[in-house]
Amino acid sequence: MNYLQAVKEITDVVPDFEKEVKEIKIKNSYSIIRTFTERIKNMIRQNDRNLLFRSLQKMDKIYTDGDTVLKNAIETTFIYSLDNCTAFCSEEYRKVIFSHISANLQKVYSRQIYSHGI
């Protein structure tokens, strides 16, 4: 899957996402994942759990089926921002969010958190 296919996948969950993508000046895997990550942050802030959980599943599908560039974009953008996204959540809500993130992405998160400076 390339970034154009990822946009279609995301649009299945977030129908107005395509409008947002049209406003992006440079369209590539990183800008698409950055924009989707911002949407997920807003879902977390607004406690929109239904859409949030479907979006997290979609992020996992994109990671699983995506090309190398999409995978790198997810690792360096989405995974890197997870702590920031959930910093002001209650512990319970944070656990619920992380329980909806796939085991694969949780491993990437753990690797990123515990390998700082190495």
Short mmCIF file of C-alpha atoms in Angstrom, two decimals:
data_model
loop_
_atom_site.label_atom_id
_atom_site.label_comp_id
_atom_site.label_asym_id
_atom_site.label_seq_id
_atom_site.Cartn_x
_atom_site.Cartn_y
_atom_site.Cartn_z
CA MET A 1 0.00 0.00 0.00
CA ASN A 2 1.30 3.45 -0.88
CA TYR A 3 0.21 6.80 0.53
CA LEU A 4 -2.53 7.29 -2.08
CA GLN A 5 -4.08 3.97 -1.10
CA ALA A 6 -3.68 4.94 2.57
CA VAL A 7 -5.71 8.11 1.94
CA LYS A 8 -8.53 5.96 0.54
CA GLU A 9 -8.32 3.65 3.57
CA ILE A 10 -8.45 6.57 6.00
CA THR A 11 -11.33 8.15 4.09
CA ASP A 12 -13.34 4.96 4.69
CA VAL A 13 -13.21 5.76 8.41
CA VAL A 14 -13.02 9.57 8.31
CA PRO A 15 -15.05 10.64 5.24
CA ASP A 16 -13.95 14.29 5.24
CA PHE A 17 -10.26 13.35 5.41
CA GLU A 18 -9.90 13.70 1.65
CA LYS A 19 -10.80 17.42 1.89
CA GLU A 20 -8.04 17.89 4.43
CA VAL A 21 -5.56 16.10 2.18
CA LYS A 22 -6.36 18.47 -0.68
CA GLU A 23 -5.10 21.35 1.48
CA ILE A 24 -1.71 19.70 2.05
CA LYS A 25 0.90 21.34 -0.19
CA ILE A 26 3.36 18.46 -0.35
CA LYS A 27 1.56 15.13 -0.42
CA ASN A 28 3.59 12.15 0.71
CA SER A 29 3.41 9.37 3.29
CA TYR A 30 4.71 11.61 6.08
CA SER A 31 2.25 14.43 5.49
CA ILE A 32 -0.67 11.97 5.26
CA ILE A 33 0.27 10.20 8.50
CA ARG A 34 0.94 13.54 10.22
CA THR A 35 -2.52 14.77 9.22
CA PHE A 36 -4.17 11.51 10.33
CA THR A 37 -2.27 11.66 13.63
CA GLU A 38 -3.61 15.19 14.22
CA ARG A 39 -7.13 13.89 13.62
CA ILE A 40 -6.52 11.08 16.12
CA LYS A 41 -5.26 13.61 18.69
CA ASN A 42 -8.50 15.55 18.27
CA MET A 43 -10.54 12.35 18.68
CA ILE A 44 -8.69 11.67 21.93
CA ARG A 45 -9.31 15.23 23.20
CA GLN A 46 -13.00 15.06 22.26
CA ASN A 47 -13.38 11.56 23.73
CA ASP A 48 -14.77 10.32 20.40
CA ARG A 49 -14.04 6.71 21.27
CA ASN A 50 -15.96 5.00 18.47
CA LEU A 51 -14.18 6.91 15.70
CA LEU A 52 -10.89 6.81 17.63
CA PHE A 53 -10.89 3.03 17.94
CA ARG A 54 -11.77 2.55 14.27
CA SER A 55 -8.99 5.01 13.36
CA LEU A 56 -6.46 3.12 15.49
CA GLN A 57 -7.45 -0.10 13.71
CA LYS A 58 -7.02 1.66 10.38
CA MET A 59 -3.58 2.94 11.42
CA ASP A 60 -2.62 -0.66 12.19
CA LYS A 61 -3.91 -1.86 8.81
CA ILE A 62 -1.91 0.85 7.06
CA TYR A 63 1.17 -0.14 9.06
CA THR A 64 0.70 -3.84 8.31
CA ASP A 65 -0.06 -3.43 4.60
CA GLY A 66 1.92 -0.27 3.94
CA ASP A 67 5.13 0.12 2.03
CA THR A 68 8.38 0.90 3.83
CA VAL A 69 7.87 4.66 3.63
CA LEU A 70 4.39 4.44 5.21
CA LYS A 71 5.74 2.20 7.99
CA ASN A 72 8.55 4.67 8.70
CA ALA A 73 6.07 7.56 8.67
CA ILE A 74 3.87 5.79 11.21
CA GLU A 75 6.84 4.92 13.43
CA THR A 76 8.33 8.41 13.39
CA THR A 77 5.10 10.42 13.44
CA PHE A 78 2.23 8.51 15.02
CA ILE A 79 4.14 6.28 17.45
CA TYR A 80 6.46 9.11 18.46
CA SER A 81 3.49 11.34 19.30
CA LEU A 82 1.53 8.79 21.37
CA ASP A 83 2.84 10.05 24.71
CA ASN A 84 2.06 13.61 23.73
CA CYS A 85 -1.44 12.61 22.55
CA THR A 86 -2.28 10.85 25.79
CA ALA A 87 -0.39 13.05 28.26
CA PHE A 88 -3.50 14.70 29.69
CA CYS A 89 -5.73 11.64 29.63
CA SER A 90 -6.74 9.81 32.76
CA GLU A 91 -4.76 6.64 33.39
CA GLU A 92 -7.87 4.58 32.65
CA TYR A 93 -8.53 6.32 29.32
CA ARG A 94 -4.87 5.98 28.36
CA LYS A 95 -5.02 2.22 29.02
CA VAL A 96 -8.18 1.95 26.92
CA ILE A 97 -6.48 3.79 24.06
CA PHE A 98 -3.39 1.59 24.22
CA SER A 99 -5.55 -1.53 24.39
CA HIS A 100 -6.86 -0.62 20.92
CA ILE A 101 -3.38 -0.29 19.46
CA SER A 102 -2.16 -3.51 17.86
CA ALA A 103 0.54 -5.63 19.45
CA ASN A 104 2.81 -4.80 16.49
CA LEU A 105 2.52 -1.07 17.03
CA GLN A 106 2.86 -1.48 20.80
CA LYS A 107 6.19 -3.27 20.20
CA VAL A 108 7.33 -0.39 18.00
CA TYR A 109 6.25 2.04 20.74
CA SER A 110 8.13 0.10 23.43
CA ARG A 111 11.23 -0.14 21.27
CA GLN A 112 11.11 3.60 20.67
CA ILE A 113 10.53 4.49 24.33
CA TYR A 114 13.17 2.16 25.76
CA SER A 115 15.93 2.68 23.20
CA HIS A 116 16.48 6.42 23.69
CA GLY A 117 19.97 7.62 23.02
CA ILE A 118 21.26 4.22 21.95
#
